[in-house]
mmCIF file of C-alpha atoms in Angstrom:
data_model
loop_
_atom_site.group_PDB
_atom_site.id
_atom_site.type_symbol
_atom_site.label_atom_id
_atom_site.label_comp_id
_atom_site.label_asym_id
_atom_site.label_seq_id
_atom_site.Cartn_x
_atom_site.Cartn_y
_atom_site.Cartn_z
ATOM 1 C CA MET W 200 13.302 32.873 -29.113
ATOM 2 C CA ASP W 201 14.961 30.222 -27.795
ATOM 3 C CA GLU W 202 17.973 29.362 -28.992
ATOM 4 C CA ARG W 203 17.498 25.633 -28.926
ATOM 5 C CA VAL W 204 14.853 26.594 -31.691
ATOM 6 C CA ARG W 205 17.371 28.749 -33.877
ATOM 7 C CA ARG W 206 19.979 25.966 -33.391
ATOM 8 C CA HIS W 207 17.228 23.027 -34.521
ATOM 9 C CA ALA W 208 17.101 25.680 -37.321
ATOM 10 C CA GLU W 209 20.501 25.685 -38.569
ATOM 11 C CA VAL W 210 20.895 22.280 -38.550
ATOM 12 C CA LEU W 211 17.566 21.719 -40.803
ATOM 13 C CA VAL W 212 19.269 24.480 -43.148
ATOM 14 C CA ASP W 213 22.742 23.576 -43.395
ATOM 15 C CA HIS W 214 23.185 20.271 -41.988
ATOM 16 C CA CYS W 215 20.188 18.159 -43.673
ATOM 17 C CA THR W 216 19.300 20.754 -46.488
ATOM 18 C CA ARG W 217 22.810 22.044 -47.679
ATOM 19 C CA VAL W 218 20.658 25.550 -48.849
ATOM 20 C CA GLU W 219 22.044 27.672 -51.329
ATOM 21 C CA GLN W 220 20.949 31.051 -52.542
ATOM 22 C CA GLY W 221 18.313 31.125 -55.028
ATOM 23 C CA ASP W 222 16.689 27.506 -53.729
ATOM 24 C CA MET W 223 12.785 27.463 -54.316
ATOM 25 C CA VAL W 224 11.707 25.934 -50.918
ATOM 26 C CA GLN W 225 8.624 24.969 -49.347
ATOM 27 C CA VAL W 226 7.578 24.992 -45.685
ATOM 28 C CA SER W 227 4.715 22.763 -44.248
ATOM 29 C CA ALA W 228 4.390 23.196 -41.116
ATOM 30 C CA PRO W 229 1.090 23.058 -38.253
ATOM 31 C CA LYS W 230 0.307 26.659 -36.431
ATOM 32 C CA GLU W 231 1.726 24.853 -33.104
ATOM 33 C CA ALA W 232 5.054 25.275 -35.052
ATOM 34 C CA GLU W 233 5.528 28.301 -35.670
ATOM 35 C CA ASP W 234 8.645 29.381 -33.611
ATOM 36 C CA LEU W 235 10.584 26.922 -35.531
ATOM 37 C CA VAL W 236 9.074 28.203 -39.010
ATOM 38 C CA VAL W 237 10.404 31.806 -37.727
ATOM 39 C CA ALA W 238 13.379 30.918 -36.807
ATOM 40 C CA LEU W 239 13.523 28.830 -40.464
ATOM 41 C CA TYR W 240 12.588 31.526 -42.361
ATOM 42 C CA GLU W 241 15.394 34.132 -40.554
ATOM 43 C CA LYS W 242 18.055 31.650 -41.330
ATOM 44 C CA LEU W 243 16.410 31.070 -45.605
ATOM 45 C CA GLY W 244 17.093 34.731 -45.478
ATOM 46 C CA GLU W 245 20.433 35.152 -44.268
ATOM 47 C CA VAL W 246 21.134 32.462 -47.281
ATOM 48 C CA GLY W 247 18.980 34.448 -49.871
ATOM 49 C CA ALA W 248 16.729 31.281 -50.827
ATOM 50 C CA ARG W 249 12.903 31.960 -51.898
ATOM 51 C CA PRO W 250 10.325 29.933 -49.356
ATOM 52 C CA SER W 251 6.897 29.521 -49.569
ATOM 53 C CA LEU W 252 5.026 28.541 -46.647
ATOM 54 C CA ASN W 253 1.928 25.884 -45.988
ATOM 55 C CA TRP W 254 0.123 25.280 -43.245
ATOM 56 C CA ARG W 255 -1.796 22.582 -42.223
ATOM 57 C CA LEU W 256 -4.424 22.269 -40.450
ATOM 58 C CA GLY W 257 -6.397 19.291 -38.682
ATOM 59 C CA PRO W 258 -9.512 19.857 -38.696
ATOM 60 C CA ALA W 259 -9.584 21.239 -42.667
ATOM 61 C CA VAL W 260 -8.345 18.137 -43.727
ATOM 62 C CA ARG W 261 -10.628 16.222 -41.639
ATOM 63 C CA ALA W 262 -13.920 17.965 -43.049
ATOM 64 C CA TYR W 263 -12.561 17.819 -47.058
ATOM 65 C CA SER W 264 -11.937 14.521 -46.252
ATOM 66 C CA GLN W 265 -15.478 13.195 -44.936
ATOM 67 C CA ALA W 266 -17.445 15.850 -47.580
ATOM 68 C CA MET W 267 -15.425 14.097 -50.262
ATOM 69 C CA ASP W 268 -16.576 10.955 -52.392
ATOM 70 C CA GLU W 269 -13.222 8.526 -52.283
ATOM 71 C CA ASN W 270 -14.216 7.762 -56.245
ATOM 72 C CA ASP W 271 -13.130 12.183 -56.818
ATOM 73 C CA TYR W 272 -9.704 11.649 -55.298
ATOM 74 C CA THR W 273 -7.132 12.656 -58.296
ATOM 75 C CA THR W 274 -3.975 13.978 -58.211
ATOM 76 C CA LYS W 275 -3.608 18.050 -57.529
ATOM 77 C CA GLU W 276 -2.189 19.350 -60.544
ATOM 78 C CA HIS W 277 -1.016 22.477 -59.170
ATOM 79 C CA ASP W 278 0.550 20.993 -56.233
ATOM 80 C CA LEU W 279 2.633 19.066 -58.707
ATOM 81 C CA ALA W 280 3.509 21.781 -60.501
ATOM 82 C CA ALA W 281 4.295 23.951 -57.481
ATOM 83 C CA MET W 282 6.782 20.557 -56.507
ATOM 84 C CA GLU W 283 8.122 20.465 -59.639
ATOM 85 C CA GLU W 284 9.821 23.850 -59.442
ATOM 86 C CA THR W 285 10.805 23.092 -55.784
ATOM 87 C CA ASP W 286 14.388 22.456 -54.451
ATOM 88 C CA VAL W 287 14.005 21.643 -50.953
ATOM 89 C CA VAL W 288 10.567 20.724 -48.754
ATOM 90 C CA PHE W 289 10.829 20.733 -45.087
ATOM 91 C CA LEU W 290 8.194 18.458 -43.798
ATOM 92 C CA ILE W 291 7.643 19.749 -39.899
ATOM 93 C CA SER W 292 4.740 18.000 -37.383
ATOM 94 C CA GLY W 293 4.460 18.455 -33.825
ATOM 95 C CA GLY W 294 1.031 20.004 -33.072
ATOM 96 C CA GLY W 295 -2.507 19.285 -32.931
ATOM 97 C CA ASN W 296 -5.117 16.512 -32.220
ATOM 98 C CA ALA W 297 -2.968 13.030 -33.864
ATOM 99 C CA TYR W 298 -6.180 11.456 -34.059
ATOM 100 C CA GLU W 299 -8.222 14.134 -35.460
ATOM 101 C CA THR W 300 -8.598 11.934 -38.836
ATOM 102 C CA SER W 301 -10.085 8.958 -36.551
ATOM 103 C CA ASP W 302 -13.796 8.936 -38.009
ATOM 104 C CA VAL W 303 -12.213 9.159 -41.802
ATOM 105 C CA ALA W 304 -13.410 6.244 -43.873
ATOM 106 C CA PRO W 305 -9.718 4.353 -44.338
ATOM 107 C CA SER W 306 -10.687 4.034 -48.167
ATOM 108 C CA LYS W 307 -10.543 7.932 -48.317
ATOM 109 C CA GLY W 308 -6.970 7.446 -46.772
ATOM 110 C CA GLN W 309 -5.990 4.770 -49.390
ATOM 111 C CA ALA W 310 -7.671 6.704 -52.384
ATOM 112 C CA ALA W 311 -5.648 10.121 -51.229
ATOM 113 C CA GLY W 312 -2.751 8.221 -51.184
ATOM 114 C CA ARG W 313 -2.940 7.123 -54.887
ATOM 115 C CA ALA W 314 -3.539 10.381 -55.850
ATOM 116 C CA ASN W 315 -0.586 12.303 -54.544
ATOM 117 C CA LYS W 316 1.368 9.408 -55.669
ATOM 118 C CA PRO W 317 3.189 11.844 -58.303
ATOM 119 C CA ILE W 318 3.457 14.252 -55.731
ATOM 120 C CA LEU W 319 5.407 12.236 -53.080
ATOM 121 C CA GLU W 320 7.614 10.695 -56.266
ATOM 122 C CA GLU W 321 8.319 14.209 -57.231
ATOM 123 C CA ARG W 322 8.826 15.287 -53.592
ATOM 124 C CA LEU W 323 11.590 12.697 -53.343
ATOM 125 C CA GLY W 324 13.984 14.108 -55.797
ATOM 126 C CA THR W 325 14.536 17.716 -53.935
ATOM 127 C CA ARG W 326 16.970 17.796 -50.910
ATOM 128 C CA TRP W 327 14.341 17.243 -48.041
ATOM 129 C CA VAL W 328 13.997 16.720 -44.771
ATOM 130 C CA ILE W 329 11.317 15.470 -41.639
ATOM 131 C CA THR W 330 11.178 17.430 -38.829
ATOM 132 C CA THR W 331 9.189 17.410 -35.084
ATOM 133 C CA HIS W 332 8.700 20.930 -33.609
ATOM 134 C CA PRO W 333 8.249 20.057 -29.235
ATOM 135 C CA THR W 334 4.717 20.968 -28.672
ATOM 136 C CA ALA W 335 2.284 20.186 -25.340
ATOM 137 C CA SER W 336 -0.023 17.935 -27.835
ATOM 138 C CA GLY W 337 3.729 15.813 -28.675
ATOM 139 C CA ALA W 338 4.520 16.169 -25.201
ATOM 140 C CA GLN W 339 1.463 14.554 -23.921
ATOM 141 C CA LYS W 340 1.323 11.307 -26.140
ATOM 142 C CA ALA W 341 4.557 11.126 -24.998
ATOM 143 C CA GLU W 342 3.526 11.192 -21.538
ATOM 144 C CA MET W 343 5.653 14.125 -20.275
ATOM 145 C CA SER W 344 6.113 17.508 -19.208
ATOM 146 C CA THR W 345 6.069 20.244 -21.947
ATOM 147 C CA GLU W 346 9.571 20.814 -20.713
ATOM 148 C CA ALA W 347 10.758 17.515 -20.351
ATOM 149 C CA TYR W 348 9.619 16.884 -24.056
ATOM 150 C CA GLU W 349 11.021 19.913 -25.400
ATOM 151 C CA GLU W 350 14.445 18.673 -23.906
ATOM 152 C CA PHE W 351 13.855 15.651 -24.814
ATOM 153 C CA VAL W 352 13.183 16.602 -28.753
ATOM 154 C CA TRP W 353 16.340 19.284 -28.416
ATOM 155 C CA ASN W 354 18.920 16.328 -27.436
ATOM 156 C CA ALA W 355 17.792 14.380 -30.379
ATOM 157 C CA VAL W 356 18.414 17.202 -32.554
ATOM 158 C CA ASN W 357 21.585 18.989 -32.067
ATOM 159 C CA ARG W 358 23.867 16.055 -31.152
ATOM 160 C CA ASP W 359 27.160 15.425 -32.991
ATOM 161 C CA TRP W 360 26.018 14.138 -36.531
ATOM 162 C CA ALA W 361 30.000 13.257 -37.834
ATOM 163 C CA ALA W 362 29.576 10.725 -34.493
ATOM 164 C CA GLN W 363 26.309 9.546 -35.350
ATOM 165 C CA ARG W 364 27.691 9.069 -38.415
ATOM 166 C CA GLU W 365 30.250 6.709 -37.942
ATOM 167 C CA HIS W 366 28.910 5.094 -35.262
ATOM 168 C CA GLN W 367 26.093 4.073 -38.280
ATOM 169 C CA ALA W 368 28.713 3.284 -40.378
ATOM 170 C CA GLN W 369 29.875 0.507 -38.829
ATOM 171 C CA MET W 370 26.330 -1.235 -39.250
ATOM 172 C CA VAL W 371 26.344 -0.391 -42.831
ATOM 173 C CA GLU W 372 29.652 -2.417 -43.712
ATOM 174 C CA ILE W 373 27.872 -4.834 -42.466
ATOM 175 C CA LEU W 374 24.752 -4.567 -44.300
ATOM 176 C CA ASP W 375 25.661 -4.175 -48.095
ATOM 177 C CA PRO W 376 27.749 -6.787 -48.865
ATOM 178 C CA ALA W 377 24.853 -9.022 -46.977
ATOM 179 C CA GLU W 378 23.071 -11.841 -48.775
ATOM 180 C CA GLU W 379 20.436 -12.248 -46.109
ATOM 181 C CA VAL W 380 19.046 -10.835 -42.967
ATOM 182 C CA ARG W 381 16.622 -12.578 -40.136
ATOM 183 C CA ILE W 382 14.924 -11.020 -37.613
ATOM 184 C CA VAL W 383 14.044 -13.399 -34.819
ATOM 185 C CA SER W 384 11.767 -11.689 -31.307
ATOM 186 C CA GLY W 385 10.984 -14.012 -28.958
ATOM 187 C CA ASP W 386 7.800 -16.644 -30.090
ATOM 188 C CA THR W 387 5.918 -14.498 -32.471
ATOM 189 C CA THR W 388 8.186 -12.806 -35.280
ATOM 190 C CA ASP W 389 11.139 -15.302 -37.294
ATOM 191 C CA ILE W 390 11.452 -13.210 -40.743
ATOM 192 C CA THR W 391 13.886 -13.261 -43.621
ATOM 193 C CA MET W 392 14.711 -12.160 -46.703
ATOM 194 C CA SER W 393 17.227 -11.329 -49.348
ATOM 195 C CA VAL W 394 18.961 -8.107 -49.266
ATOM 196 C CA ALA W 395 21.400 -9.520 -51.889
ATOM 197 C CA GLY W 396 22.505 -6.609 -54.772
ATOM 198 C CA MET W 397 20.787 -3.723 -52.614
ATOM 199 C CA ASP W 398 22.893 -0.937 -50.673
ATOM 200 C CA ALA W 399 22.561 -0.211 -47.654
ATOM 201 C CA ALA W 400 22.163 3.839 -46.401
ATOM 202 C CA ASN W 401 23.262 5.753 -43.245
ATOM 203 C CA GLU W 402 20.583 8.526 -43.039
ATOM 204 C CA TYR W 403 22.494 10.486 -40.580
ATOM 205 C CA GLY W 404 20.490 13.796 -40.370
ATOM 206 C CA ARG W 405 19.864 14.504 -44.391
ATOM 207 C CA GLN W 406 15.818 14.056 -44.622
ATOM 208 C CA ASN W 407 15.696 12.787 -41.342
ATOM 209 C CA MET W 408 15.680 14.828 -37.591
ATOM 210 C CA PRO W 409 16.516 14.051 -35.771
ATOM 211 C CA ALA W 410 18.298 10.644 -37.810
ATOM 212 C CA GLY W 411 19.811 8.064 -36.615
ATOM 213 C CA GLU W 412 19.169 4.263 -38.579
ATOM 214 C CA ALA W 413 21.092 2.083 -41.082
ATOM 215 C CA PHE W 414 18.977 0.942 -44.042
ATOM 216 C CA THR W 415 18.509 -1.312 -47.018
ATOM 217 C CA CYS W 416 15.727 -2.260 -49.076
ATOM 218 C CA PRO W 417 14.140 -5.998 -49.680
ATOM 219 C CA VAL W 418 14.391 -7.613 -52.540
ATOM 220 C CA PRO W 419 10.411 -7.672 -53.154
ATOM 221 C CA ASP W 420 9.709 -11.365 -53.313
ATOM 222 C CA SER W 421 12.485 -13.005 -50.848
ATOM 223 C CA VAL W 422 10.334 -12.491 -47.848
ATOM 224 C CA GLU W 423 9.956 -14.873 -45.624
ATOM 225 C CA GLY W 424 8.235 -16.235 -42.056
ATOM 226 C CA GLU W 425 5.971 -14.033 -39.584
ATOM 227 C CA VAL W 426 6.584 -10.824 -37.405
ATOM 228 C CA LEU W 427 4.853 -9.251 -34.512
ATOM 229 C CA PHE W 428 4.885 -5.570 -34.760
ATOM 230 C CA ASP W 429 5.145 -4.848 -30.541
ATOM 231 C CA LYS W 430 4.895 -1.022 -30.678
ATOM 232 C CA PRO W 431 1.548 1.292 -31.968
ATOM 233 C CA LEU W 432 1.703 3.074 -34.441
ATOM 234 C CA ILE W 433 -0.628 5.811 -35.831
ATOM 235 C CA ARG W 434 -1.592 5.954 -39.216
ATOM 236 C CA GLN W 435 -5.118 8.193 -41.072
ATOM 237 C CA GLY W 436 -5.633 9.153 -36.871
ATOM 238 C CA ARG W 437 -5.754 5.332 -35.772
ATOM 239 C CA GLU W 438 -4.082 3.841 -33.397
ATOM 240 C CA ILE W 439 -2.732 0.681 -34.631
ATOM 241 C CA ARG W 440 -1.614 -1.768 -31.711
ATOM 242 C CA GLY W 441 -0.424 -5.312 -31.719
ATOM 243 C CA ALA W 442 0.267 -5.166 -35.776
ATOM 244 C CA TYR W 443 0.455 -8.733 -37.298
ATOM 245 C CA LEU W 444 2.219 -9.843 -40.581
ATOM 246 C CA GLU W 445 2.940 -13.007 -42.337
ATOM 247 C CA PHE W 446 5.043 -13.380 -45.631
ATOM 248 C CA GLU W 447 5.019 -15.794 -48.526
ATOM 249 C CA GLY W 448 7.129 -15.690 -51.632
ATOM 250 C CA GLY W 449 7.461 -11.696 -50.523
ATOM 251 C CA GLU W 450 3.850 -11.318 -49.946
ATOM 252 C CA VAL W 451 1.629 -10.637 -46.774
ATOM 253 C CA VAL W 452 -0.001 -13.767 -46.942
ATOM 254 C CA ASP W 453 -1.895 -13.004 -43.387
ATOM 255 C CA PHE W 454 -2.285 -10.571 -41.008
ATOM 256 C CA ALA W 455 -4.028 -9.410 -37.817
ATOM 257 C CA ALA W 456 -4.460 -6.302 -34.810
ATOM 258 C CA GLU W 457 -5.107 -6.530 -31.567
ATOM 259 C CA GLN W 458 -6.279 -2.859 -32.250
ATOM 260 C CA SER W 459 -7.464 -0.534 -35.752
ATOM 261 C CA GLU W 460 -7.222 -4.047 -37.688
ATOM 262 C CA ASP W 461 -8.989 -2.744 -40.628
ATOM 263 C CA ALA W 462 -7.121 0.658 -40.771
ATOM 264 C CA LEU W 463 -4.324 -2.406 -40.652
ATOM 265 C CA GLU W 464 -5.935 -4.269 -43.786
ATOM 266 C CA SER W 465 -6.727 -0.482 -45.342
ATOM 267 C CA ILE W 466 -2.774 0.060 -45.690
ATOM 268 C CA LEU W 467 -2.201 -3.430 -47.428
ATOM 269 C CA ASP W 468 -4.943 -2.530 -49.660
ATOM 270 C CA THR W 469 -3.681 0.192 -51.363
ATOM 271 C CA ASP W 470 -2.443 -1.246 -53.456
ATOM 272 C CA GLU W 471 -0.294 -4.101 -54.889
ATOM 273 C CA GLY W 472 3.017 -3.284 -53.704
ATOM 274 C CA ALA W 473 1.634 -2.063 -49.952
ATOM 275 C CA ARG W 474 1.251 -6.295 -49.394
ATOM 276 C CA ARG W 475 5.070 -6.543 -49.767
ATOM 277 C CA LEU W 476 8.479 -4.810 -47.756
ATOM 278 C CA GLY W 477 10.141 -1.579 -49.027
ATOM 279 C CA GLU W 478 12.141 -0.984 -46.375
ATOM 280 C CA LEU W 479 14.577 -2.927 -43.495
ATOM 281 C CA GLY W 480 15.404 -0.111 -40.884
ATOM 282 C CA ILE W 481 17.725 -1.071 -38.075
ATOM 283 C CA GLY W 482 17.342 1.814 -35.218
ATOM 284 C CA MET W 483 20.919 3.358 -34.092
ATOM 285 C CA ASN W 484 20.398 6.448 -31.745
ATOM 286 C CA ARG W 485 21.380 5.492 -28.359
ATOM 287 C CA GLY W 486 20.218 9.574 -27.031
ATOM 288 C CA ILE W 487 16.179 8.398 -28.529
ATOM 289 C CA ASP W 488 15.566 5.967 -25.003
ATOM 290 C CA ARG W 489 11.921 6.081 -25.287
ATOM 291 C CA PHE W 490 9.397 5.287 -27.069
ATOM 292 C CA THR W 491 6.921 8.119 -27.942
ATOM 293 C CA TYR W 492 4.209 7.540 -30.470
ATOM 294 C CA ASN W 493 6.151 10.047 -32.992
ATOM 295 C CA MET W 494 7.354 7.514 -34.893
ATOM 296 C CA LEU W 495 10.174 9.429 -36.439
ATOM 297 C CA PHE W 496 11.731 9.495 -33.513
ATOM 298 C CA ASP W 497 10.296 5.792 -32.324
ATOM 299 C CA GLU W 498 12.017 3.746 -35.102
ATOM 300 C CA LYS W 499 15.915 5.596 -33.984
ATOM 301 C CA MET W 500 15.560 4.071 -30.853
ATOM 302 C CA GLY W 501 19.300 1.656 -30.688
ATOM 303 C CA ASP W 502 17.115 -1.380 -30.173
ATOM 304 C CA THR W 503 14.558 -1.952 -32.554
ATOM 305 C CA VAL W 504 14.238 -2.665 -35.861
ATOM 306 C CA HIS W 505 11.509 -0.881 -39.018
ATOM 307 C CA LEU W 506 9.910 -2.393 -41.684
ATOM 308 C CA ALA W 507 7.920 -0.098 -44.145
ATOM 309 C CA VAL W 508 5.407 -1.744 -45.834
ATOM 310 C CA GLY W 509 5.070 -0.083 -49.774
ATOM 311 C CA GLY W 510 7.648 1.476 -51.679
ATOM 312 C CA ALA W 511 11.500 1.039 -51.949
ATOM 313 C CA ILE W 512 13.692 3.420 -50.765
ATOM 314 C CA GLU W 513 15.722 4.872 -54.458
ATOM 315 C CA GLU W 514 18.621 4.999 -53.292
ATOM 316 C CA CYS W 515 18.768 1.674 -51.633
ATOM 317 C CA VAL W 516 17.617 0.218 -55.426
ATOM 318 C CA PRO W 517 20.364 -0.095 -58.254
ATOM 319 C CA GLY W 518 19.133 -0.132 -61.508
ATOM 320 C CA ASP W 519 19.451 -3.607 -62.257
ATOM 321 C CA MET W 520 17.519 -5.032 -59.621
ATOM 322 C CA PRO W 521 13.148 -5.326 -58.645
ATOM 323 C CA PHE W 522 11.995 -1.976 -57.144
ATOM 324 C CA ASN W 523 9.022 -2.642 -55.183
ATOM 325 C CA GLU W 524 6.293 0.683 -56.059
ATOM 326 C CA SER W 525 3.263 2.017 -54.040
ATOM 327 C CA ALA W 526 1.413 4.741 -53.465
ATOM 328 C CA THR W 527 2.380 4.257 -49.222
ATOM 329 C CA HIS W 528 5.328 3.620 -47.353
ATOM 330 C CA VAL W 529 4.078 2.518 -43.481
ATOM 331 C CA ASP W 530 6.663 2.074 -40.970
ATOM 332 C CA MET W 531 6.158 -0.502 -37.847
ATOM 333 C CA ILE W 532 8.616 -1.533 -35.570
ATOM 334 C CA VAL W 533 9.669 -4.541 -33.755
ATOM 335 C CA ASP W 534 11.273 -4.070 -29.983
ATOM 336 C CA MET W 535 14.310 -5.546 -30.405
ATOM 337 C CA ALA W 536 15.730 -5.301 -26.253
ATOM 338 C CA GLU W 537 15.229 -8.685 -25.164
ATOM 339 C CA ASP W 538 14.716 -11.924 -26.244
ATOM 340 C CA SER W 539 15.775 -11.021 -30.016
ATOM 341 C CA ARG W 540 18.968 -10.742 -32.369
ATOM 342 C CA ILE W 541 19.909 -9.797 -35.934
ATOM 343 C CA GLU W 542 21.894 -12.478 -38.393
ATOM 344 C CA VAL W 543 23.017 -11.661 -41.422
ATOM 345 C CA ASP W 544 24.691 -14.140 -43.589
ATOM 346 C CA GLY W 545 23.567 -16.078 -40.197
ATOM 347 C CA GLU W 546 26.211 -14.365 -38.260
ATOM 348 C CA VAL W 547 24.306 -13.138 -35.161
ATOM 349 C CA VAL W 548 25.222 -8.635 -35.473
ATOM 350 C CA GLN W 549 22.817 -7.697 -32.723
ATOM 351 C CA ARG W 550 21.775 -9.273 -29.433
ATOM 352 C CA ASN W 551 19.216 -8.298 -27.096
ATOM 353 C CA GLY W 552 19.570 -4.508 -28.799
ATOM 354 C CA THR W 553 23.344 -4.295 -28.448
ATOM 355 C CA PHE W 554 25.492 -4.714 -31.392
ATOM 356 C CA ARG W 555 28.612 -6.417 -31.669
ATOM 357 C CA PHE W 556 31.037 -3.352 -32.260
ATOM 358 C CA GLU W 557 28.952 -2.489 -29.013
ATOM 359 C CA ASP W 558 30.129 -2.767 -25.490
ATOM 360 C CA GLY W 559 28.264 -5.242 -23.350
ATOM 361 C CA PHE W 560 27.422 -7.355 -26.714
ATOM 362 C CA GLU W 561 27.511 -11.526 -25.708
ATOM 363 C CA GLU W 562 28.483 -13.947 -28.247
#
């Protein structure tokens, strides 16, 4: 087995989730990630954990979704019961056809999301991590050779996470006491939001691997302005390009997309909370230097900002602050590399992708 795969498994078990002897562990993965699953099981055996495995098969999901009446979606109580007994969850992506469910009605995705919400909420109470195993299909999406893509993924995973944490802490220190954040990019994005009273967090590899962002939650009714997400995303087997949102009083009042506008509408129609922002994330991983159609990587790029419609992140919202509830959480990316800035309480803290604490920052 490639030693880089073993190293990936070690990072997941020791750094991300801190698995202990006796922990009940769920592993969810596509068959294409078999090597990582084997390495993960080997490491879990050394620790003395108790894993169970769920293979994800895209064509089976498509067949079920096409046959299912959207009114029949209900919470899978056996899955919920299993999650209630689980300590650690590994969610591995990387294989299969990203567009497998492109011919499934978006409304069924909404229905499935609402039905799965109790399971999602239970999973968020575990020690969980999302990661990617490099495969030929992932390389094809990224327009890279398989070998180059493997090197890209493992270089992003096998980093000095203590140093990355220290780098990101500088942005967390700016965000945590902040009152207001403004994001401006070209003529298409100018959006403000209050983050007063919210906590900022440092994602250095606890729940995402690779990691690399500072994030917080906007006050739900405070978001004003418009934003054009100039990086595409794949959702429910559909590629959404040129997504545009306009906010008033914290709520999306207008939207459009150059491609798959119906898929964007489906996301926003999931529930009431899906038309409000649940996250502001600032990418800070300089080891991720190209767009690959994988949100886990793309949102961490050091010259991007991502905003998520839907559910807020519990660790960022103190008990006395309003919490945006939703069955969905969809990240979308703004490229901040050119003609862009981030302002915090009226002060520019990033210009054209460079932070004020980095070399090359222009006042």
